[in-house]
Structures are given as structure tokens and as C-alpha cells.
Amino acid sequence: MIRELRKLFNITGMLRRFIILTLLRCPFDALYTAVQALFLKHAFDAVNNAQTSSLFITCILFGVGNIILFLYNGTVWTVYTAFVTNWTAVLRRKLFRHIGSLSLRQIEMRTVGEWITRLNSDLHAATAMLNQPIHIPHAVVSLVNAVVSSVILASADMMMFSLVILFAVPHMLISRLIVAKPMTRLATDVQEAAAENASDMNAIIVCAAEALIYDAQSFLLRRFEESSLNIRRKSMRLQHRRALVNSLIPLMGMSGYLAALLVGGSRIAGGAMAFGSLTAVLQSRGRMLVSLMMFINSMINIKTALAGVRRVCDTMDIRPEDRDVA
Amino acid sequence: MGIRVENLRYAYGSKLVLRDISLFVNAGEYIGIVGVSGCGKSTLLKLLAGLYQTQSGVVEVHGACRPEEIRKNVAMVMQNTVLFPASIKENITCGHPMSEEVIWQACKAAQLTEWITSLADGIDTFVGEQGGKVSGGQAQRIAIARAIARNAPVILLDEATSALDGDTGSAVLAALDSLTRGRTVVSVSHRHETLANCSRIYKLEDGRLHSL
Amino acid sequence: MSLLIKMMYKRILPVVLFICTSIFAMLVSLWWNWQLRDIINKINTGTHIPTDVIIMAATAILFSMASAYALSLCSAWACECMAHDLRMGFAKHFATLSLTEIENISAGEQLSKLQNEISEVNGFLQTNLFTFADDIIRFIGTFSWLLWLDPKLTLVSNIPTAVLVWYTVYTSRVISEAAQQSQQANGQMNGFAGSLIAVFPVMKLFDAVQLISDKYDAALVRWERAVVTEERRRAVLMSLSGLMSCSPLLLLLLVGGIEVIRGTLSVGSLYAFINLSGNVSGAMMNMPGRIASFRRFAVNLKRVEPFMAAGFAFRK
């Protein structure tokens, strides 16, 4: 994955700016997690101790904290989107120019549908890595957030942290095995089916006269339908894997929550823990799991988009035969 | 039955390409139309094939006047052969039910049998997008086999023999001979000498037909 | 929009299945929170949690797992079926054109249209439409349940939601105006991709690569400018809606906390409120983005609608 990404950034450049801007996006989620956990802890402590004034102060501080955080996030987001648009434009320009520099023989070696797919779908998939939600930036942000949540959780209650890890690790492993790993292959299958379908569409337009004379429109439509159904079949294979991961979220997440509640409950009963601390722990646990989930989903999407990245890199790797043009 | 064309006019926007064309071709007759590039030969052929709707005048082919009816009675072979991105067999049947015997007879008449049997996938070989995986001569013979298999009473040839090379030219000519034998044929070309087999030859000039 | 209705009508079974599954998932989520409320009340009072309560909670987890799986599968199946119908509608349109019409068409441009505009419509169906529907179902169900549980707390904590609704309608309009410009520029760029392949031999023959590249660059600059404007506006407006969406949690703890101190609400109920506030405020927080996407989708749908006349002609 890293190799493909490096290849992609070799084409476009701007890697350093991307790293800086992505890192600048990281503090928001981590700080938001910390602010929320602190807010819940202090608010529930105030409620349990029946201190209304303390509850008021906690709420005011939470409001002010949020204003600062969202102001920061909005500013970074604005700069990041301008950068990503510029990056996408560079990639688009380079790919277009590169295909334009190939010889007619090289172009004719592949089908029309294949070239159109490389210029459109593959390019969209590759740029999605940076400009679509739940891709690289979210992977980095969620990883940082997961680490921060883990640190908060571990420093607050090591036993609870171990319990959360006990449920989170199998979840991540299963997700990786059944979804992330085969995702690139499944996505490549879909892209190939789309290219085949585009070729069948091309035949409907280009072979129109022959189809009319030989009454073959239904034959061409049937072929198109078959390739379109093939896209659906291939996409459903991919979607099925996603559904499996989505079903794991409640299974592992809710059972982990229940286990944390039961353990926390017995410790509260034993006087070793306050209810406010339990809510803060649960909040950090929730943020940690959400971040891990976002990380898993980002990795799945990145793997899916990698199919496009590879095809874009493959296209850029074709050495033009027309030296004068190249 | 043959072909009957009366007072046919056709224009692309404001540009009139065919003016009051009248033409009668008897059943089983082989006629030729010659003319320079862009004079409207292909347009006339497309009207005879039922590919274009007439704007004024009458086109009757083998007793049919409506384009969708006309198309059932014609087969067409063009210089720039267009093949479907499918197998040789599917290009011949066009997806219609057809017996193996008819298909192989068409292949034999189009001089394709030897070549097909030499292929690893035989008649199920994929011809590529726009026939990209077969040579021009082979593509044209597949198109001829398609026309033979259709068994249409009227055959339309659009510059079908204009771009033949030495190696495959004789095979294509033999295939065309099988296709046109005993049928009503209209062949258009920009070269007079390629219409040697015709019983009558017309010249299309300024949108009008002149007998030569 | 009539095309969307036709598409959904044609695939009524997966659509209805999705709605039923979504309602079931929402009910399971409420049931789980009911269990949670009891467990937290017991924890807070230091009472032992009986085994049957744990078994019920475990059952809710299993139901939740099944509903999440079914929900994902149903929405994916419905989307894929609709995408197939769209592709078929597009192909049927060309199969029914006369030769004179089809001779004036550039195959490359149409292939680009097939892959871009139809893909965008399909992309929206997959990532937004069904999630949007699920959000609405969760919002209605949760809000009603919370109202039944504690009307005062529900209304007070969700007053900002009403402001948020007004704000989202406003922002979605502003975003969609900017989005339309970038979409137009994007359409031009996609057209270029098709043209490049279609005119490739001529371009090579007459050494016109530079000419085409320059034209592409000009379109690219226009697109870049439009997208940056759109994204900047979106960033500002959505950050504000994100900030506003924090207020329900704040008010919940402030008002709910005071109620707990006064003894009119249990801690378990307050916790259930906090847990479920995401279903209400989360749906609202995502609303500007979703409405903006929906408007963009409507523009795309309008663009492909003329091509779908043949494909959906025989459907009611």
C-alpha cells in the first residue's frame, strides 16, 4: 500500500504539504474526545454530589472548549480542501497529458472502455484517497484519536483498558481478515467489470448500423445486460464483506460495553470507583472504538481505492513510443 | 419483387444530397452506382437498407416500404467492416437462433472455414473490440458470412471491394460471389472498374442518378 | 425526481425490506437502551445485576448484530439493482435511437457519461440515500421514545435542534449553489476524457496534443476554482453546524443533571438520553451535508433523466 501511495505522490509531488496538513487535522478529534470525557466525568460527579453550581461551571467550560475546537477545525479544513483540490488537478492534468503522449498503437492495444475507465473511474478512485471522507486523512486522524483515547483510558483505569482491548483486538483482526485483505482484489474485479460494460456500451453506439440491419439490438442489449449484471454481482461480493464488518460493530462494541458496565458496576458496589469515573471511562472507550472503527473503515476504503491507484500508476508507467510528443 | 425508388429526396439540414431519385431494380438483378466521395451514395444505400427514414418519395424493397420492414429483407456489406465485440459465431448469428449447419455453410461460402478451424477457440474466438483481433480481410469475410447466413433477398454492397489487397482480395471476391449469386444486388463504389459484374451502372452526381 | 420514484417503485421489494429492517434496527436500539437504563440504575444504587437482565441484554446485542447485517445487505442490494436499472435505461436509450441520431453521437462522451453521471447517481444512492432514510427513521423513533420517557427534558435539550434544522436548510442551499458550479466544470472535464479517446487518431495525425491539453488545462483551472469555493463554504458552514450539534448534550446534562439532583429523573434514564442523543443530534449534524448531496444528486438525476425515458417507459 505504501509503495503505491509513494508512487502516486511521485507523480504529483506535494507529499510534505500533505503530511503537515493531515497532522494539523489530528488534534481536533483527540481533543474533542478528551473534552467530552472530562465533561461527562465532572458533570456526573457534580450530579452525584448534588452540586448544581459545579454542574453549571462544567457546562460553560464545555461550551467554550467546543467553540475553540470547531474554530480550529474549520480553519484547517479550509486550507486542506484547497490543497487537495490542487493535488487532484495536478494528477488529472498529468494523467491526461500522459495518455495524450502515447502512440496510437499503444492506445489501440486496450479497449475504448478500458481507457475511459482509466481516465474516469480509476482517477476518481485514486483521488478519493485524499478528497473523500473515511480515507487517508480520516485513517491518520482516527489512529491518533485512538491512541489518545487509549492513553486517557489506560491512565484512568488500566483494568478497564485491558477489558476494552480484549474486545477490540479480535474485532480488528476479524475485520482485517474478512474485509480489508480481499478488498483490493474485489474492487479490481468491479473496475474490470465496469470496463467490460463500457465496451459493450461502445458497441451499441458504434455498431448501430449493423445492429439495425441484422436486427441485433436486442443481442447487443443482452450482452450489455450481462456485463451490467456482472458489475452487480461483483459489487455485491464487496458489499457482503462490508455488511459482515457492520454486523461485527454491534456484536463486539455492545458486548464490550456490557462487560465494562458489569465490571464497573461491581467496582462501584465495592467502593473502588465513582459513577462519574465510569461514565468518563465509557466515553473514552466509545471514542476509542469509534476511532478504531473509523480506522478499519478507512483502511477498507483505502484498499478499495488502491485498485484505482494501481491502474493510474500502471497508466503512468506506460512509456510513450512517440518520442517527439513525449 | 426487387427494388422501387420513386422521387426520393433527402437532405442533411438544408443541404440536399439526393434530388428526385427514381430507380427500379428487378428481382435477381445486379446493378452498380458510381460516384465521387460525398456525392450521397452511402446515404442512398442507407435509405435502401431502411437505416434512414425517407423525407419525401418512396422506397420499396422486396415489397416492403416501412424501414423496419425493409431491414428484414436486406443484408449489407461495407468497406469499413464493423464487427460486434463478440465471438465469430455471434457475429454471424447476431444473437438469433441459427442451426450449426447454416452457420458453417455461411462460413464455407465466405471462405472462412480453413481459418476458423486453425484457431484455438474455433468459431467461438473473440474478434475483439471493433474487430481489433482479426485482420481487415477476415473481418470483411465474417461480415459476408453474416450476410449469407441472413439469407436476405436483397444485398447492398458499400465499397465492398474497394480496399482489397492481393492476399485476401481473391478470398473476399469469392465470398462476395457466393453472397450475391441469384439475389438482387445494389453495389456502390467510387471506382467504375469494381462494378464490372453489374448489368446496369448509374452515376450519382449533384444528387441525381444518371444512367451510364 | 420522478425518475427516483420510478426506480424505487421498480425495486419496491428491496426498498421495503430496507425500511422494515431499519425500523427493526431502531426498535432494537431502543430496547437495548431500555436494558441499559435498568442496568445503570442498578449499578448506581449498588444493586446486584440479575442474570436474566444480562441474558436480555445479550439477546438485544444479537438482534442488533443481525439487524446491522441485514440493513447493510438490503441497502446494498437495492442500490446495486437501481444502478443496474440506470445502466440498462441508458443503454436502451441508445438502442432505440435512429441511425441518423446515433451518427451524431460521440461514443467516448457517452461512455464518460455512463461512468461519471450514472456513477455519481449510484454513489449517492449507496452512500447517502439509504443512510439518510435510516437517519430519519432513527430520528423519529428515538425522538418519540424520548418524548414518552421525559417530555420536558426531550423538548428542552432539543430546542437547539430546531435552530439547527433552520440552519441546515439555509446552509444546504448555499452549498448546493456552489456545488452546481463545480459540477458544471466537472462535467466539462469528463467530456474531455471521452473526446481524447474518440479523436485520438486525428489528434496524433495532426499533432494536436498540445491544443487538446491546453483546452483541458483551462477547464481544469475553472474546475479547481469552483471546487475550492464550494469546499471553503462547506467547511465554514459545517463547522458551525458541528458546534451547534454539541448543545443537545450540554443541555441534556445541565437540565437532566438538575432533574437527577432534584430526584425527578434516574441516572439510568439520563444515561439512556445521552446515549440516544446521537440519534437525534447526529442526524441533524449530518443533515447539511446530506441535503447538499441530495440537491447535487437531484441535478445529476435531471441530467440523466432524458436518457432513461426508454428504460422506464413501460413502468407505471
Coordinates of N, CA and C in Angstrom, one line a residue, chain A residues 188-315:
Chain A
T188 N -10.9 -4.4 -7.7 CA -10.4 -4.5 -9.1 C -11.4 -5.3 -10.0
D189 N -12.0 -6.3 -9.4 CA -13.0 -7.1 -10.2 C -14.1 -6.2 -10.6
V190 N -14.5 -5.3 -9.7 CA -15.7 -4.4 -10.1 C -15.2 -3.4 -11.2
Q191 N -14.0 -2.9 -11.0 CA -13.5 -2.0 -12.1 C -13.4 -2.6 -13.4
E192 N -12.9 -3.9 -13.4 CA -12.8 -4.6 -14.7 C -14.1 -4.9 -15.3
A193 N -15.1 -5.2 -14.4 CA -16.5 -5.5 -14.9 C -17.0 -4.2 -15.5
A194 N -16.7 -3.0 -14.9 CA -17.2 -1.7 -15.4 C -16.6 -1.4 -16.8
A195 N -15.3 -1.8 -16.9 CA -14.6 -1.5 -18.2 C -15.3 -2.4 -19.3
E196 N -15.6 -3.6 -19.0 CA -16.2 -4.5 -19.9 C -17.6 -4.0 -20.3
N197 N -18.3 -3.5 -19.3 CA -19.6 -2.9 -19.5 C -19.6 -1.7 -20.5
A198 N -18.5 -0.9 -20.2 CA -18.3 0.3 -21.1 C -18.1 -0.1 -22.5
S199 N -17.3 -1.2 -22.7 CA -17.1 -1.6 -24.1 C -18.3 -2.1 -24.8
D200 N -19.2 -2.8 -24.0 CA -20.5 -3.2 -24.5 C -21.4 -2.0 -24.9
M201 N -21.3 -0.9 -24.1 CA -22.0 0.3 -24.4 C -21.5 0.9 -25.7
N202 N -20.1 0.9 -25.8 CA -19.5 1.4 -27.0 C -20.0 0.7 -28.3
A203 N -20.2 -0.7 -28.2 CA -20.7 -1.5 -29.3 C -22.1 -1.0 -29.7
I204 N -22.9 -0.7 -28.7 CA -24.3 -0.3 -29.0 C -24.3 0.9 -29.9
I205 N -23.3 1.8 -29.6 CA -23.3 3.1 -30.4 C -22.6 2.9 -31.7
V206 N -21.4 2.3 -31.6 CA -20.5 2.2 -32.8 C -21.1 1.2 -33.9
C207 N -21.7 0.1 -33.4 CA -22.2 -0.9 -34.3 C -23.7 -0.7 -34.6
A208 N -24.2 0.5 -34.5 CA -25.7 0.8 -34.6 C -26.2 0.4 -36.0
A209 N -25.5 0.7 -37.0 CA -26.0 0.4 -38.4 C -26.1 -1.1 -38.6
E210 N -25.1 -1.8 -38.2 CA -25.1 -3.3 -38.4 C -26.2 -3.9 -37.5
A211 N -26.3 -3.4 -36.3 CA -27.3 -3.9 -35.4 C -28.7 -3.7 -35.9
L212 N -28.9 -2.5 -36.6 CA -30.3 -2.3 -37.2 C -30.6 -3.2 -38.3
I213 N -29.6 -3.4 -39.2 CA -29.8 -4.2 -40.4 C -30.0 -5.7 -40.0
Y214 N -29.2 -6.2 -39.1 CA -29.3 -7.6 -38.7 C -30.2 -7.8 -37.5
D215 N -30.9 -6.8 -37.1 CA -31.9 -6.9 -36.0 C -31.2 -7.4 -34.7
A216 N -30.0 -6.8 -34.5 CA -29.1 -7.3 -33.4 C -29.1 -6.4 -32.2
Q217 N -30.0 -5.4 -32.2 CA -30.0 -4.5 -31.0 C -30.3 -5.3 -29.7
S218 N -31.2 -6.2 -29.8 CA -31.5 -7.0 -28.6 C -30.3 -7.9 -28.2
F219 N -29.6 -8.3 -29.2 CA -28.4 -9.1 -28.9 C -27.3 -8.3 -28.2
L220 N -27.1 -7.0 -28.7 CA -26.2 -6.1 -28.0 C -26.7 -5.7 -26.6
L221 N -28.0 -5.5 -26.5 CA -28.5 -5.1 -25.2 C -28.4 -6.3 -24.2
R222 N -28.5 -7.5 -24.7 CA -28.4 -8.7 -23.9 C -27.0 -8.8 -23.3
R223 N -26.0 -8.5 -24.3 CA -24.6 -8.5 -23.8 C -24.3 -7.4 -22.8
F224 N -24.9 -6.3 -23.0 CA -24.8 -5.1 -22.1 C -25.4 -5.5 -20.7
E225 N -26.5 -6.1 -20.8 CA -27.2 -6.5 -19.6 C -26.4 -7.5 -18.8
E226 N -25.8 -8.5 -19.5 CA -25.0 -9.5 -18.9 C -23.8 -8.8 -18.1
S227 N -23.1 -7.9 -18.8 CA -22.0 -7.2 -18.2 C -22.4 -6.3 -17.1
S228 N -23.6 -5.7 -17.2 CA -24.1 -4.9 -16.1 C -24.5 -5.7 -14.9
L229 N -25.0 -6.9 -15.2 CA -25.3 -7.8 -14.1 C -24.1 -8.3 -13.4
N230 N -23.0 -8.5 -14.3 CA -21.7 -8.9 -13.7 C -21.2 -7.8 -12.7
I231 N -21.4 -6.6 -13.1 CA -20.9 -5.5 -12.2 C -21.7 -5.6 -10.9
R232 N -23.0 -5.9 -11.0 CA -23.8 -6.0 -9.8 C -23.4 -7.2 -8.9
R233 N -23.1 -8.3 -9.6 CA -22.6 -9.5 -8.9 C -21.3 -9.2 -8.1
K234 N -20.4 -8.6 -8.9 CA -19.1 -8.3 -8.3 C -19.2 -7.3 -7.1
S235 N -20.0 -6.3 -7.3 CA -20.2 -5.3 -6.3 C -20.9 -5.9 -5.0
M236 N -21.8 -6.8 -5.3 CA -22.5 -7.4 -4.1 C -21.5 -8.3 -3.3
R237 N -20.5 -8.9 -4.0 CA -19.5 -9.6 -3.2 C -18.8 -8.7 -2.3
L238 N -18.5 -7.5 -2.8 CA -17.8 -6.5 -2.0 C -18.7 -6.0 -0.9
Q239 N -19.9 -5.7 -1.2 CA -20.9 -5.2 -0.2 C -21.2 -6.2 0.9
H240 N -21.1 -7.5 0.5 CA -21.4 -8.5 1.5 C -20.3 -8.5 2.6
R241 N -19.1 -8.3 2.2 CA -18.0 -8.2 3.2 C -18.2 -7.0 4.1
R242 N -18.6 -5.9 3.5 CA -18.9 -4.7 4.3 C -20.0 -5.0 5.3
A243 N -21.0 -5.7 4.9 CA -22.1 -6.0 5.8 C -21.6 -6.8 6.9
L244 N -20.7 -7.8 6.7 CA -20.2 -8.6 7.7 C -19.5 -7.7 8.8
V245 N -18.7 -6.8 8.3 CA -18.0 -5.9 9.2 C -19.0 -5.0 10.0
N246 N -20.0 -4.6 9.3 CA -21.1 -3.7 10.0 C -21.8 -4.5 11.1
S247 N -21.9 -5.8 10.9 CA -22.6 -6.6 11.9 C -21.7 -6.9 13.1
L248 N -20.3 -6.8 12.8 CA -19.4 -7.0 13.9 C -19.4 -5.9 14.9
I249 N -19.7 -4.7 14.4 CA -19.7 -3.5 15.3 C -20.6 -3.6 16.5
P250 N -21.9 -3.9 16.3 CA -22.7 -4.1 17.5 C -22.3 -5.3 18.3
L251 N -21.9 -6.4 17.6 CA -21.6 -7.6 18.4 C -20.4 -7.3 19.4
M252 N -19.3 -6.8 18.8 CA -18.1 -6.6 19.7 C -18.3 -5.3 20.5
G253 N -18.8 -4.3 19.9 CA -19.0 -3.0 20.6 C -19.9 -3.1 21.8
M254 N -21.1 -3.6 21.5 CA -22.1 -3.7 22.6 C -21.8 -4.7 23.7
S255 N -21.2 -5.8 23.3 CA -20.8 -6.8 24.3 C -19.7 -6.3 25.2
G256 N -18.8 -5.5 24.5 CA -17.7 -4.9 25.3 C -18.2 -3.9 26.3
Y257 N -19.2 -3.1 25.8 CA -19.9 -2.1 26.6 C -20.5 -2.8 27.9
L258 N -21.2 -3.9 27.6 CA -21.9 -4.6 28.7 C -20.9 -5.1 29.7
A259 N -19.8 -5.7 29.2 CA -18.8 -6.2 30.1 C -18.2 -5.1 30.9
A260 N -17.9 -3.9 30.3 CA -17.4 -2.8 31.0 C -18.3 -2.3 32.1
L261 N -19.6 -2.3 31.8 CA -20.7 -1.9 32.7 C -20.7 -2.9 33.9
L262 N -20.6 -4.2 33.6 CA -20.7 -5.2 34.7 C -19.5 -5.1 35.6
V263 N -18.3 -5.0 35.0 CA -17.1 -4.9 35.8 C -17.1 -3.6 36.6
G264 N -17.4 -2.5 35.9 CA -17.5 -1.2 36.6 C -18.5 -1.2 37.7
G265 N -19.7 -1.8 37.4 CA -20.7 -1.9 38.5 C -20.3 -2.6 39.7
S266 N -19.6 -3.7 39.5 CA -19.1 -4.4 40.7 C -18.1 -3.6 41.5
R267 N -17.3 -2.8 40.8 CA -16.3 -2.0 41.4 C -16.9 -0.8 42.1
I268 N -18.0 -0.3 41.5 CA -18.7 0.8 42.2 C -19.3 0.3 43.5
A269 N -19.9 -1.0 43.4 CA -20.5 -1.6 44.5 C -19.5 -1.8 45.7
G270 N -18.3 -2.1 45.2 CA -17.2 -2.3 46.2 C -16.5 -1.0 46.7
G271 N -17.0 0.1 46.1 CA -16.5 1.4 46.5 C -15.1 1.8 45.9
A272 N -14.7 1.0 44.9 CA -13.4 1.3 44.3 C -13.5 2.2 43.1
M273 N -14.7 2.7 42.8 CA -14.9 3.5 41.6 C -16.1 4.4 41.8
A274 N -16.0 5.7 41.2 CA -17.2 6.5 41.3 C -18.0 6.4 40.0
F275 N -19.3 6.7 40.0 CA -20.1 6.6 38.8 C -19.6 7.6 37.7
G276 N -19.1 8.8 38.1 CA -18.6 9.8 37.2 C -17.4 9.2 36.4
S277 N -16.5 8.5 37.2 CA -15.3 7.9 36.5 C -15.7 6.9 35.5
L278 N -16.8 6.1 35.9 CA -17.2 5.0 35.0 C -17.7 5.6 33.7
T279 N -18.5 6.8 33.8 CA -19.0 7.4 32.6 C -17.9 7.9 31.7
A280 N -16.8 8.5 32.4 CA -15.7 9.0 31.6 C -15.0 7.9 30.9
V281 N -14.8 6.7 31.6 CA -14.2 5.5 31.0 C -15.0 5.1 29.8
L282 N -16.3 5.0 30.0 CA -17.2 4.5 28.9 C -17.1 5.5 27.7
Q283 N -17.0 6.8 28.0 CA -16.9 7.8 27.0 C -15.6 7.6 26.2
S284 N -14.5 7.4 26.9 CA -13.2 7.2 26.3 C -13.2 5.9 25.5
R285 N -13.8 4.9 26.1 CA -13.9 3.6 25.4 C -14.7 3.8 24.1
G286 N -15.8 4.5 24.2 CA -16.6 4.7 23.0 C -15.8 5.5 21.9
R287 N -15.1 6.5 22.3 CA -14.3 7.3 21.3 C -13.2 6.4 20.7
M288 N -12.6 5.6 21.6 CA -11.5 4.8 21.1 C -12.1 3.8 20.1
L289 N -13.2 3.2 20.4 CA -13.8 2.2 19.5 C -14.2 2.8 18.2
V290 N -14.9 4.0 18.3 CA -15.3 4.7 17.1 C -14.1 5.0 16.2
S291 N -13.0 5.5 16.9 CA -11.8 5.8 16.1 C -11.2 4.5 15.5
L292 N -11.2 3.4 16.2 CA -10.7 2.2 15.7 C -11.6 1.7 14.5
M293 N -12.9 1.9 14.6 CA -13.8 1.5 13.6 C -13.6 2.4 12.3
M294 N -13.4 3.7 12.6 CA -13.1 4.6 11.5 C -11.8 4.3 10.8
F295 N -10.8 3.8 11.6 CA -9.5 3.4 11.1 C -9.7 2.2 10.2
I296 N -10.5 1.2 10.7 CA -10.7 0.0 9.9 C -11.4 0.3 8.6
N297 N -12.5 1.1 8.7 CA -13.3 1.5 7.5 C -12.4 2.3 6.6
S298 N -11.6 3.2 7.1 CA -10.7 4.0 6.3 C -9.7 3.0 5.5
M299 N -9.2 2.0 6.3 CA -8.3 1.1 5.6 C -9.0 0.3 4.5
I300 N -10.2 -0.1 4.8 CA -11.0 -0.8 3.8 C -11.2 0.1 2.5
N301 N -11.6 1.3 2.8 CA -11.8 2.2 1.6 C -10.5 2.5 0.9
I302 N -9.4 2.6 1.7 CA -8.1 2.9 1.0 C -7.7 1.7 0.2
K303 N -8.0 0.5 0.7 CA -7.7 -0.7 -0.1 C -8.5 -0.8 -1.3
T304 N -9.8 -0.4 -1.2 CA -10.7 -0.3 -2.4 C -10.1 0.6 -3.4
A305 N -9.7 1.8 -2.9 CA -9.3 2.9 -3.8 C -7.9 2.5 -4.4
L306 N -7.2 1.6 -3.7 CA -5.9 1.2 -4.2 C -5.9 0.6 -5.6
A307 N -7.1 -0.1 -5.9 CA -7.3 -0.6 -7.2 C -7.2 0.5 -8.3
G308 N -7.8 1.6 -8.0 CA -7.7 2.8 -8.9 C -6.3 3.3 -8.9
V309 N -5.7 3.4 -7.8 CA -4.3 4.0 -7.7 C -3.4 3.1 -8.6
R310 N -3.5 1.8 -8.4 CA -2.6 0.9 -9.2 C -2.8 1.1 -10.7
R311 N -4.1 1.2 -11.1 CA -4.3 1.4 -12.5 C -3.8 2.7 -13.0
V312 N -4.0 3.8 -12.2 CA -3.4 5.1 -12.6 C -1.9 5.0 -12.7
C313 N -1.3 4.4 -11.7 CA 0.2 4.2 -11.7 C 0.6 3.4 -13.0
D314 N -0.1 2.3 -13.2 CA 0.2 1.5 -14.4 C 0.1 2.3 -15.7
T315 N -0.9 3.2 -15.8 CA -1.1 4.0 -17.0 C 0.1 4.9 -17.1

